[in-house]
Every structure is written in structure tokens, then in C-alpha cells.
XYZ file of C-alpha atoms in Angstrom:
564
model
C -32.208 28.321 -29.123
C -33.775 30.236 -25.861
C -37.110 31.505 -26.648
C -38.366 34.500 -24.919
C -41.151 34.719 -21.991
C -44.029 35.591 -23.375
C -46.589 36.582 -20.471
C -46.701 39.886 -18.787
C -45.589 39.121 -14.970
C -47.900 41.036 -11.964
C -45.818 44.406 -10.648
C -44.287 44.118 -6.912
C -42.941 47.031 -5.336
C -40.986 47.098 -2.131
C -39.628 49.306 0.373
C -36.690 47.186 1.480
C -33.284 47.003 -0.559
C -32.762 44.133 -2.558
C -29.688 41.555 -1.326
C -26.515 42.633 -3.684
C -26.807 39.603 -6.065
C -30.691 40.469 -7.099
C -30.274 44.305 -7.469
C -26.945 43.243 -9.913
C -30.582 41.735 -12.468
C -32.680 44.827 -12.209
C -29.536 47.146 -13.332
C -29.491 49.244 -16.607
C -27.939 46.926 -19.465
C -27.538 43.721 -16.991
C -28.260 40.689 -19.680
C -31.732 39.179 -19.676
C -32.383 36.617 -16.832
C -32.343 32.719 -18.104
C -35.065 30.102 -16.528
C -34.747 26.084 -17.191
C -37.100 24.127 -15.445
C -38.376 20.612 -16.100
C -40.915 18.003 -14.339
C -38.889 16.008 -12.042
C -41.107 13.035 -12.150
C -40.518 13.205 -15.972
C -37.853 10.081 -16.958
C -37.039 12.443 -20.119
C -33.665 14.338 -19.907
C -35.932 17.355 -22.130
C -35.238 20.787 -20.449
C -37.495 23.786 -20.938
C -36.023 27.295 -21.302
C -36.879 30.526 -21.147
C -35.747 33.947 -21.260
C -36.641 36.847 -18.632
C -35.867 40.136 -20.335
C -38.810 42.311 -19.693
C -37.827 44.778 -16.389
C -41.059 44.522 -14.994
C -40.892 41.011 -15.445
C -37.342 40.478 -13.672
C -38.319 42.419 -10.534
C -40.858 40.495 -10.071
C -39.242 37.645 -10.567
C -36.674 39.295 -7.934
C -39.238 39.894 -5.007
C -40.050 36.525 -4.901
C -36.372 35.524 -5.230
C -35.464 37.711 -2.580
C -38.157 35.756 -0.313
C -36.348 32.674 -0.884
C -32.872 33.595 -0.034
C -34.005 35.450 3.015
C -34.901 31.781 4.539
C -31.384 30.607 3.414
C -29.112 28.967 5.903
C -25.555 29.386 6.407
C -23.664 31.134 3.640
C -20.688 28.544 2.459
C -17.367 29.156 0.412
C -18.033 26.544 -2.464
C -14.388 25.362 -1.677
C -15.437 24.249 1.513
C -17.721 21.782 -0.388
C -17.224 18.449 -2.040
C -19.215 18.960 -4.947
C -18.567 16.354 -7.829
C -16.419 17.754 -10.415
C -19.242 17.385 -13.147
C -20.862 19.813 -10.615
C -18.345 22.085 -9.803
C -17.017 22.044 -13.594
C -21.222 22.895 -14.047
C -21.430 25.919 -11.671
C -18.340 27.691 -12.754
C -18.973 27.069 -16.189
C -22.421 29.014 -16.075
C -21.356 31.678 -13.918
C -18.190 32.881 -15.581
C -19.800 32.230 -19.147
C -22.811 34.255 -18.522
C -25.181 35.127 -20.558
C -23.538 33.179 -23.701
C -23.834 30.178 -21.521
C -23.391 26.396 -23.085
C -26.735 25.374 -22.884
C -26.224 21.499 -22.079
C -24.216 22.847 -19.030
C -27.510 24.258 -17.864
C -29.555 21.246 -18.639
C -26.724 18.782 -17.286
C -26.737 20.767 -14.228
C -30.672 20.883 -13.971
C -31.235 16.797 -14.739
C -28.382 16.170 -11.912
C -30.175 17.657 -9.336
C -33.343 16.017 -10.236
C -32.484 12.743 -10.819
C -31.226 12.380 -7.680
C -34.279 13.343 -5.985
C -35.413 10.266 -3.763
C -39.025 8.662 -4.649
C -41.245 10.943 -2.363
C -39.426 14.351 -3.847
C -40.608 12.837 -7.215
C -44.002 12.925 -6.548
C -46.544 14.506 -9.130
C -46.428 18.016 -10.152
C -43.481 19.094 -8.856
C -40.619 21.055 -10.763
C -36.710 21.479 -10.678
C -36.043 25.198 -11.683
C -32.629 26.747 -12.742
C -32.389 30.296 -12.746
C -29.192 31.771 -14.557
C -28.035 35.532 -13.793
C -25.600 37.245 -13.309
C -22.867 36.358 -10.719
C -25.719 34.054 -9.738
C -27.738 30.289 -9.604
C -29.998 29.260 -8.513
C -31.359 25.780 -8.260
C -35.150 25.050 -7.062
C -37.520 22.146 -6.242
C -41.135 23.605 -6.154
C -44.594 21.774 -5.445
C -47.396 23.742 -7.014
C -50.102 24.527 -4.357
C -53.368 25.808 -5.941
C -52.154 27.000 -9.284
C -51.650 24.265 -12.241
C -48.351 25.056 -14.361
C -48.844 24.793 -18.211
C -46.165 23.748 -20.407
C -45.704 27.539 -21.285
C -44.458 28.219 -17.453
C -47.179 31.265 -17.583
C -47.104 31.427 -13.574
C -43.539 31.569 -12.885
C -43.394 34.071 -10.106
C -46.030 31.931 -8.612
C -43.775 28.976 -9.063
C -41.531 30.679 -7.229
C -43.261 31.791 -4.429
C -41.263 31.360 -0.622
C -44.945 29.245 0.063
C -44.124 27.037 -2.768
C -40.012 25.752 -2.560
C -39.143 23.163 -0.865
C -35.786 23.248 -1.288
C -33.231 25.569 -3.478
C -29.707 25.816 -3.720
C -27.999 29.150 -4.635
C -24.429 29.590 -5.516
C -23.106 33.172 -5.701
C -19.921 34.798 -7.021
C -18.590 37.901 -5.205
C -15.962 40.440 -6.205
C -13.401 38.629 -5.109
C -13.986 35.881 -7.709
C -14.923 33.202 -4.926
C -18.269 31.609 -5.312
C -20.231 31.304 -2.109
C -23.260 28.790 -1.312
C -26.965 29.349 0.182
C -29.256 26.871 0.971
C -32.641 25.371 2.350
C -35.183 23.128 2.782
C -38.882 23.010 4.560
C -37.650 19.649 6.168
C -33.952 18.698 6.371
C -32.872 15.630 4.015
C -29.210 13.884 3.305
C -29.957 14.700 -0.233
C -29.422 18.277 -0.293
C -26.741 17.429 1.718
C -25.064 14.825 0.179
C -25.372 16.921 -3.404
C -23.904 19.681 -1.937
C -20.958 17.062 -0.459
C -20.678 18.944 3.018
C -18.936 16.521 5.971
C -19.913 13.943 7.530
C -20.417 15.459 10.742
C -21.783 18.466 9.258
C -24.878 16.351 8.054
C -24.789 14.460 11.468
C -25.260 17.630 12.782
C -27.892 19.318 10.086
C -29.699 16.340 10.974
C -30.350 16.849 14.640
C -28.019 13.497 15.563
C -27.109 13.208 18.921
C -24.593 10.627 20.607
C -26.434 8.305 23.100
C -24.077 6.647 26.020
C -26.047 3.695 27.253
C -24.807 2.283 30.866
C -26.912 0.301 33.573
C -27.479 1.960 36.926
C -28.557 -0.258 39.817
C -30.042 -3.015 37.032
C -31.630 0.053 35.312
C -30.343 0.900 31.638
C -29.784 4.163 31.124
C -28.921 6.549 28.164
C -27.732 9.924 27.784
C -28.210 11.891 25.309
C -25.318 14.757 24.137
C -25.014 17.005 20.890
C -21.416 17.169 19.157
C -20.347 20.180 21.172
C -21.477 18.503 24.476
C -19.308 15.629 23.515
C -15.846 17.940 22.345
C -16.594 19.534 25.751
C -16.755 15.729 27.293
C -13.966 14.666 25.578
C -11.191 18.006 26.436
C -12.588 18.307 29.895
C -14.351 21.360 29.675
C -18.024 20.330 30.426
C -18.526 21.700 34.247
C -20.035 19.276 36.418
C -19.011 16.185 34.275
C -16.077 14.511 32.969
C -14.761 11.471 30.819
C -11.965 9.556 32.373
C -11.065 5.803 31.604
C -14.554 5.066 29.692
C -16.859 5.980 32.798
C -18.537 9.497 32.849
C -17.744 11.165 36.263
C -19.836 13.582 38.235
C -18.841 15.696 40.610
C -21.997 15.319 43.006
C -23.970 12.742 44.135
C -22.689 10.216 41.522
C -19.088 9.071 41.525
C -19.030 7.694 37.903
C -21.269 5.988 35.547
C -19.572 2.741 33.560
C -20.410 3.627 29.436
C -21.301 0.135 28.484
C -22.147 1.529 24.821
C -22.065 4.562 22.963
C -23.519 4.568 19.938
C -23.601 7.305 16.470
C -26.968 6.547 14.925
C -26.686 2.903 13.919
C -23.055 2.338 14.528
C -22.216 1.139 17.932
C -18.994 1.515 20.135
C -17.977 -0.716 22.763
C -14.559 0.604 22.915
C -14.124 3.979 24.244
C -10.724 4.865 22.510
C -12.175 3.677 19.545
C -14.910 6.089 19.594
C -12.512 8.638 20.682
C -10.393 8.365 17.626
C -13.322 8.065 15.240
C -15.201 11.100 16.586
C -12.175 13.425 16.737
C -11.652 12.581 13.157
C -14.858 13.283 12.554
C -14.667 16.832 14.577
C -11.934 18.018 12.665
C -13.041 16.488 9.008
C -9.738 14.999 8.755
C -10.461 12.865 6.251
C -11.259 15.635 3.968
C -8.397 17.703 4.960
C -6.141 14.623 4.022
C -7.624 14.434 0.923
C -7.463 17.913 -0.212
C -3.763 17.484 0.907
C -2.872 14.592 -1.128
C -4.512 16.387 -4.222
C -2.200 18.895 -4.021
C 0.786 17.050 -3.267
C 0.474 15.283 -6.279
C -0.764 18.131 -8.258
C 1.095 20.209 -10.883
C 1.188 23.535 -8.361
C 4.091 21.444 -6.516
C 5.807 19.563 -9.181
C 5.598 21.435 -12.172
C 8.446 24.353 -10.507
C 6.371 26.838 -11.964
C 4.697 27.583 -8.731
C 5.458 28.350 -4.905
C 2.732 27.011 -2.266
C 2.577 28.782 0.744
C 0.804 27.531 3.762
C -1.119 30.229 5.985
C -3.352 30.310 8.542
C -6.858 29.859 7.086
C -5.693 28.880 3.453
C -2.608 27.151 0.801
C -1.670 30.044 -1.196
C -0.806 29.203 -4.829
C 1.805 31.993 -6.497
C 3.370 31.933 -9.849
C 6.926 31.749 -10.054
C 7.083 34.000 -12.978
C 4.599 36.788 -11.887
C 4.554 36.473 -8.044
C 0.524 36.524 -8.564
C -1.707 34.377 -6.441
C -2.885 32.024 -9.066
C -5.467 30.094 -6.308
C -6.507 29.700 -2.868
C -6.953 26.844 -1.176
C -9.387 26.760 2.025
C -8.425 25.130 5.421
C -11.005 24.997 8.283
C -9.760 26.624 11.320
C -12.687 25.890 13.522
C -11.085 23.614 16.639
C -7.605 22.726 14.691
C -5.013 24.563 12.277
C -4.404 22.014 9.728
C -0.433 22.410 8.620
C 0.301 21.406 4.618
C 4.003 22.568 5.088
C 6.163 19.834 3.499
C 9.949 20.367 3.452
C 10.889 20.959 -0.764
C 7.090 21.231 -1.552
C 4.692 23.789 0.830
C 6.933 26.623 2.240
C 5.720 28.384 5.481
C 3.905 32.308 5.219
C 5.451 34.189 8.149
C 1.843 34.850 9.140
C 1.014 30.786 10.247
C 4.441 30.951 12.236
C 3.471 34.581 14.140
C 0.110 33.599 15.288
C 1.130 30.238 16.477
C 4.292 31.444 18.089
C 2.499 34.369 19.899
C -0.226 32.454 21.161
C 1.650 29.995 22.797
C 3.759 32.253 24.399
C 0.716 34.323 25.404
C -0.396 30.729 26.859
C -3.768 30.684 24.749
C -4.791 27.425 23.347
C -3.666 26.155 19.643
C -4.650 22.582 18.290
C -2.582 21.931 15.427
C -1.941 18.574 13.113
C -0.248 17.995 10.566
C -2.132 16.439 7.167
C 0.709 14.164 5.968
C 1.406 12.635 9.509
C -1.201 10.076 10.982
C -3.636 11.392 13.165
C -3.753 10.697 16.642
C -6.736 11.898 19.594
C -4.858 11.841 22.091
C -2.610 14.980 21.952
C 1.062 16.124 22.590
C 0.433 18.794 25.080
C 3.566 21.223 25.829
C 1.766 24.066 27.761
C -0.992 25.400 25.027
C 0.296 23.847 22.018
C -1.863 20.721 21.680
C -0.111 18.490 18.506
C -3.023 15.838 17.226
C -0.113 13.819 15.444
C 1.172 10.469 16.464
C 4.893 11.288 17.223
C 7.459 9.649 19.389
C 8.268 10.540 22.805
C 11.222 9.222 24.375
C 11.295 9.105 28.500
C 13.194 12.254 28.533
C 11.334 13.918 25.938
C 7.906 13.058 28.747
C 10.663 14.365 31.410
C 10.812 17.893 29.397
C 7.860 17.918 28.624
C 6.153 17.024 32.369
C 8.810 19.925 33.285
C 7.327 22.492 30.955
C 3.867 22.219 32.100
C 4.512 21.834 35.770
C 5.305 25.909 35.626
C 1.646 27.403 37.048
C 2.128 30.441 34.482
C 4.991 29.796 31.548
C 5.630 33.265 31.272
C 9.154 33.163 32.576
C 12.019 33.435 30.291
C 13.379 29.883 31.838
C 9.673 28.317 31.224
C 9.621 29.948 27.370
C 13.438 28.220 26.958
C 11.957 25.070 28.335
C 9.324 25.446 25.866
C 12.224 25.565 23.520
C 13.855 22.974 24.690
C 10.806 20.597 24.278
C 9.886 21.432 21.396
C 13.556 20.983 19.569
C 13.479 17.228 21.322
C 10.276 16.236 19.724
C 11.873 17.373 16.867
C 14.789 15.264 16.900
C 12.969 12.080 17.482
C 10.700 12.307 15.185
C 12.623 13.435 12.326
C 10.565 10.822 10.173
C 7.587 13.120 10.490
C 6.374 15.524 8.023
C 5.191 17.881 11.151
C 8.831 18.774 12.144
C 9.756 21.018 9.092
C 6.893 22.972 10.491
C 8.389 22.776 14.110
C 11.470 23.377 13.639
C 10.290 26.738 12.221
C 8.124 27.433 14.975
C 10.685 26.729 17.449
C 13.235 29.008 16.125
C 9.881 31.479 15.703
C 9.222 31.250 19.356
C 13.026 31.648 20.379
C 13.315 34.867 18.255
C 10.643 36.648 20.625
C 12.206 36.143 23.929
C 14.435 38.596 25.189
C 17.120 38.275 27.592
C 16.963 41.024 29.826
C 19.776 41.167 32.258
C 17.551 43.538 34.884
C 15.252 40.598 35.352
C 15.682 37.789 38.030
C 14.796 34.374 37.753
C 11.475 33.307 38.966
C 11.414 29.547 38.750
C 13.607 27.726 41.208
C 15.865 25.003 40.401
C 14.831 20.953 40.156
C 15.893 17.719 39.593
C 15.951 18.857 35.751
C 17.144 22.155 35.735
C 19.971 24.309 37.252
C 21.534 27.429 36.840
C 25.086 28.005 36.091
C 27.315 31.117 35.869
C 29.645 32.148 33.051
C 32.544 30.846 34.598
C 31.563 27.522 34.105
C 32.345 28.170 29.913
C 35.731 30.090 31.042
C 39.097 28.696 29.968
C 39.921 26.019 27.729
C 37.654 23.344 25.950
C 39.414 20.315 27.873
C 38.769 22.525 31.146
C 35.149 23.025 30.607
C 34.365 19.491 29.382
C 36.074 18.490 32.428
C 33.876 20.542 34.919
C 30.680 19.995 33.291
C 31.139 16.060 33.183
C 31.964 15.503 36.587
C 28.433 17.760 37.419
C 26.821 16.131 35.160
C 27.577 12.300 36.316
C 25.928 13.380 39.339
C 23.061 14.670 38.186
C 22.254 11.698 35.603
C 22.868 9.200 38.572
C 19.141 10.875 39.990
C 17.532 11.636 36.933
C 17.398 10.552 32.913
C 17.362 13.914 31.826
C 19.301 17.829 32.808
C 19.104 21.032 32.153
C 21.895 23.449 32.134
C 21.694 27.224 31.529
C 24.699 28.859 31.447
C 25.056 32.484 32.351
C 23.392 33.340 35.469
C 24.905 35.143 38.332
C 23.905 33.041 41.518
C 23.864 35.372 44.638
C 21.525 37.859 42.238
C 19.423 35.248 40.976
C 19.587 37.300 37.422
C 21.243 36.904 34.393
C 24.389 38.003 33.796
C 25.237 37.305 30.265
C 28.293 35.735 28.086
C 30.010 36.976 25.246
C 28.993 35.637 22.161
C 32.343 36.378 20.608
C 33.957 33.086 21.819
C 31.372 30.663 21.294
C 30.884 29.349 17.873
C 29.001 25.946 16.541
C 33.285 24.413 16.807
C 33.136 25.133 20.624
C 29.408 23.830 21.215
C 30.072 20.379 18.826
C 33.245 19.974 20.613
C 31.777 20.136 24.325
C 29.044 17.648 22.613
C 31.160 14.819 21.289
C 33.398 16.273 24.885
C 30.596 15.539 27.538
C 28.973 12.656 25.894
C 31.934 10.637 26.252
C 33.117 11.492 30.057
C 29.379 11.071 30.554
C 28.087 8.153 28.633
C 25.013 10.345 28.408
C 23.081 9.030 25.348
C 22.437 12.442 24.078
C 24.139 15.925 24.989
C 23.319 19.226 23.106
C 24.501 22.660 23.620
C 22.590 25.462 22.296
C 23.627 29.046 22.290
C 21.066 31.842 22.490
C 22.262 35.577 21.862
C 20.621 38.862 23.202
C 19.077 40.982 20.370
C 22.048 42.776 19.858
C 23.914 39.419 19.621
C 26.981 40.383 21.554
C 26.233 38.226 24.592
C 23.419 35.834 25.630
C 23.605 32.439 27.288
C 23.913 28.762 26.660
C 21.605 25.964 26.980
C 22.782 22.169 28.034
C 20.436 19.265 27.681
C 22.062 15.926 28.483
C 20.130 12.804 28.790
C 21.239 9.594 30.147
């Protein structure tokens, strides 16, 4: 049993509004307030409770809990957390239960928070404190100042006080059902940190840790000293004045380059650059946790039961029943520096959304880092134009060819550059057909080719290469034999100069514009045949022909990549 507080707690009155989740305690028929607080030097798992039901008595138990939370730090979605289950299973438990709560979940809760406490957090006289409300928790590790506690916890509010917590943990549920984390401490520990399960690098970070690059100047050792930022900025080139480039920092003026003879993440020390590269990228983008979460629900009954669809979006894995179409769960993904992709071929289906933003910012030339969970992680990127792909994939000589093509173009807002775009993009697809990233490609690819838009008015900007050249819509006139014939004997040529060519079919060449083919006699027969056709007059390792129709679908052009 609970038994009621039995001391009459001092009035407080306010002027300012109370935060949302301490106004929900002072409301008419809210459910008394429930305190459980032990002595965390005590070895006995015995938890004291109490019961705030008084109103006087709960707002001023508020105004001191509003102190605390106004010296919270960042709010955090609890998903974005690696609690323990036992704590998770804890937290939800008490919040969706409350008030007729399960008691040992409280005192479970309580005892793992203080027993975890290192040696000086243990000292005498200091308490662990659960407070129970509701949509709200709060957890709390308070030294006592001048005032003694009795066993009867007579001075609560006191207790309480902003001048007297060290540390508290608050976990609160909005609307929305999600359950969102506060915390804080007078001076930062890995406890609260590790409890809570945030990142690696996120404690790094909380911590104050900065990367030190030792070198020797002139016989002098020398170290400098960069935050995590400073280092991403190192690392993609976009820290002015200095750069990274074959393990030596470079400076534009006086210095020419420094040699890094070490570089080294509190204790652990890198010689090789590239190895720190890999492990500090990793770290940047938690990968390891976003693998994990990945796995988990790859194996988990929301993909192999059939009774659900998973549906991966931008910022989050949506879970919907089959039988109701109702999102049964959510599941984060951290969008800070990198869209993580979950979309596996006969398992995680792709939300139109993920494909539209991706697709329109790389047309729009803005930068997207994506990388695929299942697929091993690489730091040094695929980079066609602004899509940067943080995946190890294969890339043929031609495929580098293509690719080297597509970002030589100072703008990419062509049509030609956006079909070389294409173009890339469906080669990395087709050599790396192993890789759980190219369901997700393909996708995009055909994403990006639905947006551009022949438009026979236009002229074309970029001029022609050893790559690409334009052709008319002659070329494709008259019988298969015919057109195999003309485009091999082209082609030889061109493949005697380069390993890889470009041909788009459907240009007028005095105009320098487009002037457009019927679609109505080209069909996947005709394109397969000039394939198996070309490849053979050719000895060309790979030929493909690709037809792309105008909106209305009537006419459009065709696309020839041959590679040697």
C-alpha cells in the first residue's frame, strides 16, 4: 500500500505559466501525485512511498518542479535512446498505467538508477527520488544542503529544490503518444549518459572531447586541437583556410601542409589516417546504431509475420497493419548529416515522400548523403553531382567514365546533364545488383527521370565529348538490320578512343534542339534487338538502349550507352 503525505507543504504562487506537463497535476480531478525515494548509499532494495494529493501541496511541489526542468537540456524522443529494455519496459509501464501503477515497476525503476550511481554519487545523505504523474517521470538525485531529511520525507519541496539536484531525468508523454526525454546535471558524467544509452559520439561530445592531431614542426611537436564539427568540416572540405588531403593538414597561407603523425580520440590513438576516417564517420552518423535498429526489424515480426507493410520515409520506418491500414508504430531515423535507407526489396517498401525529396534535391543540385543500413559502410563516398552514396559499391572504369562525365557539367541543370545523371545512376545499379541499396536506386532513378521534361523549344547547352554525341531521328529510321548496321560502324569508332559512349537519339543538328521521335514504333522488341544487334558488330561488352517519352508519351528520344 501507498500511504498518504502527511505534512502541510509551504504555499508558492507565481506569475509565470506552468510548462504543459506540470499544469496537467494541478487540474480539477487529475489523480494524486506519487513520490518514491530511497537513500542511495543504502545497500537495501526498500523503497519509500508516498502520496501527494493535497492541491496546495502539489503546486508546491510543482514550483519547484518547474525550477528543475527549466535547467533541462535538450528535449529527446525516447526512441532516439538506447535505454535497456528493463528500462524502457519500466517507463512505459508507469506512464500508460497511471495512477494504478505496479508498484515494483516504480521501485525497480528507482533501485536501477541508484545502483548504478558511481562511489562519489553515493556519498552520505543523498537521495534518488521518483516522482509519478500524469503523462510524466521524473527521476532525481538530490544532496541535502542545510536541511536533514527524516524518514517521514517532511521537507520534500525542499528536497526538491533547483539548489539541491544534481542530476534528474524526466521522461514525458505528449498527445501524440510519443514519450520525450529531459535531462541534467550540475557537472556532466558518462553515467547519466550511459543510463540514458545516447551514442557514442553524443557522450564524446556532452563531454567536451576534442580530437588532438599531433605532428612535429621544425623538431617541435605540435597538437591541434578540433571539436567534432571542426573535424566533419576537415574531413568534406568545407573548413576555409584549411584542408585534409593525403593525411597532412594543408593551409592555404604561410604553411604548405603539416604531416599528422597521430591523431588521437581520448585514449585511443590513430596512426592511420583512413583508419580514423572510417571510424569517425561511423561514429558521425551513429551507424552502428542505425544497423542495429535495422537488423531488429528485419528479423522482427512487422516484416515476416505478412500482417504488416513497412514503409520507409524520410525521418522514420512506418509500421501499417495490413488489415486496418493504421500506423501501428514509428520507427525514428536520424537525419542530421545522412538519410539512412531501410528499403529492402520483399520486406521495407518505399513512401513516395523519401523518393520526392531525394529526387528534387538532386536535381535542384543541393546536397543529399544517403547510405544504405544493410550494405557495408564506406567514408569515402560515391559522388554523382549532389548525391553523395556512403556505401561500398562497385564501380567499373566506365561506370568512373559516367560518372567523371556527370560532374564535369559546371551547373547540371541541363536536360542532357539530368539524363547523364540517369544514366549513372542506372550503371551503378547494374553492377552492383548484389547490394541491398539498388532497390532503393532503381526507384530513385526512375523518380528522377519522371521530372524531366523534354521540351522541343529548348536547345542543347552542353556540347558534345569524347562520351557523348547527339544524333537525329534518322539514325532509328528504317529497318532493324539497317539501324544496327549504322550505329555499329559509329560506334567502332568511337570505342577505338574511349571505353565508354553516349548516344542520344533525336536531336536535330543544325538547330541544336530536340526534335523528337515517335514513340509508336519503338517498343522493348526493337530496343533488345538493337542490344543483342550492336553488341555483336561491336564486341562492346555492354550496350543498352533506353527509351524516354515526352509527358504525353507520343514521342521522346532514345538513349545509347555502349561500353567497350
Amino acid at each position: 500500500m501507498i500511504d498518504a503525505e502527511g505534512e502541510q507543504m509551504s504555499k508558492q504562487h507565481y506569475i509565470f505559466e506552468y510548462l504543459p506537463e506540470l499544469q496537467r497535476i494541478l487540474n480539477e480531478n487529475t489523480p494524486p501525485v506519487l513520490v518514491f525515494y530511497r537513500r542511495v548509499k543504502s545497500k537495501a532494495t526498500e523503497v519509500s512511498q508516498r502520496i501527494v494529493e493535497d492541491k496546495d501541496k502539489q503546486r508546491a511541489l510543482v514550483d519547484v518542479l518547474q525550477k528543475i526542468l527549466n535547467t533541462a537540456h535538450e528535449m529527446k524522443e525516447m526512441d532516439t535512446l538506447d535505454l535497456t529494455p528493463n528500462r524502457e519496459f519500466w517507463v512505459i509501464s508507469l506512464l500508460d498505467s497511471y495512477p494504478n501503477i505496479d508498484v515494483t515497476h516504480a521501485q525497480f525503476l528507482l533501485n536501477d538508477f541508484t545502483f548504478n550511481m558511481t562511489s562519489r554519487m553515493r556519498e552520505e545523505e543523498k537521495y534518488g527520488i521518483l516522482i509519478i504523474s500524469q503523462d510524466m517521470i521524473i527521476l532525481c538525485h538530490s544532496k541535502f544542503g542545510e536541511v536533514t531529511i527524516t524518514p517521514d520525507f517532511e521537507v520534500l519541496p525542499r528536497m526538491l529544490d533547483s539548489d539541491n539536484i544534481i542530476r534528474f531525468v524526466a521522461f514525458i508523454k505528449k498527445k501524440n503518444g510519443r514519450i520525450y526525454v529531459k535531462y541534467h546535471e550540475d557537472y556532466k558524467t558518462k553515467f547519466l549518459m550511459e543510463w540514458l544509452g545516447v551514442s557514442k559520439k553524443e557522450l564524446f561530445s556532452y563531454m567536451g572531447g576534442k580530437y588532438r592531431f599531433e605532428s612535429e614542426f621544425d623538431g617541435i611537436r605540435i597538437a591541434l586541437e578540433f571539436t567534432e564539427e571542426d573535424i566533419y568540416k576537415l574531413i568534406t572540405g568545407g573548413f576555409r583556410g584549411i584542408s585534409l588531403k593525403d593525411g597532412q593538414l594543408m593551409f592555404e597561407s604561410p604553411l604548405d601542409g603539416v604531416p599528422i603523425n597521430l591523431i588521437r580520440i581520448g585514449r585511443k590513438p590513430y596512426s592511420d589516417f583512413e583508419e580514423f576516417k572510417q571510424d569517425f564517420l561511423i561514429e558521425y552518423f551513429t551507424v552502428d546504431k542505425i544497423v542495429q535498429k535495422y537488423k531488429e526489424l528485419l528479423n522482427s515480426h512487422y516484416t515476416t509475420s505478412g500482417l504488416y507493410r513497412a514503409l520507409d520515409d524520410l525521418k522514420e520506418v512506418i509500421i501499417l497493419s495490413q488489415k486496418t491500414g493504421k500506423t501501428e508504430r514509428t520507427i525514428p531515423k536520424r537525419v542530421d548529416n545522412l538519410i539512412p535507407i531501410f528499403a529492402t526489396k520483399n520486406k521495407i517498401e518505399i513512401k513516395e515522400n523519401l523518393l520526392k525529396n531525394v529526387g528534387i534535391k538532386v536535381l535542384n543540385g543541393e546536397h543529399v548523403r544517403i547510405f544504405h543500413v544493410g550494405d557495408e559502410f564506406s567514408s569515402k563516398p560515391i559522388i554523382i553531382k549532389s548525391l553523395e552514396i556512403y556505401n561500398t559499391l562497385s564501380v567499373s572504369e566506365a561506370l568512373s567514365e559516367i560518372i567523371s562525365s556527370t560532374n564535369a557539367s559546371e551547373t547540371g541543370r541541363s536536360y542532357i546533364d539530368k539524363l547523364l545523371l540517369y544514366v549513372a545512376l542506372k550503371l551503378l545499379i547494374l553492377e552492383n545488383q548484389d547490394k541491398k541499396l539498388s532497390f532503393f536506386l532503381d526507384r530513385l532513378s526512375e523518380k528522377i527521370l519522371s521530372y524531366i521534361q523534354i521540351s522541343e523549344a529548348k536547345k542543347v547547352l552542353r556540347k558534345e565529348d569524347v562520351i557523348i554525341e547527339y544524333k537525329s531521328r534518322e539514325e532509328l529510321d528504317g529497318k532493324d538490320k539497317a539501324i544496327i548496321d549504322r550505329i555499329s560502324k559509329d560506334l567502332k569508332s568511337k570505342l577505338e578512343n574511349g571505353i565508354v559512349v553516349v548516344f542520344y537519339f533525336g536531336f536535330d543538328e543544325k538547330s541544336r534542339s530536340f526534335d523528337p521521335i515517335s514513340m509508336g514504333r519503338i517498343n522493348d522488341n526493337r530496343l533488345r534487338a538493337w542490344e543483342n544487334g550492336v553488341k555483336t558488330k561491336t564486341k562492346a561488352s555492354k550496350v543498352y538502349f533506353h527509351a524516354i517519352p515526352k509527358e504525353d508519351s507520343r514521342k521522346g528520344m532514345v538513349l545509347m550507352v555502349a561500353i567497350k
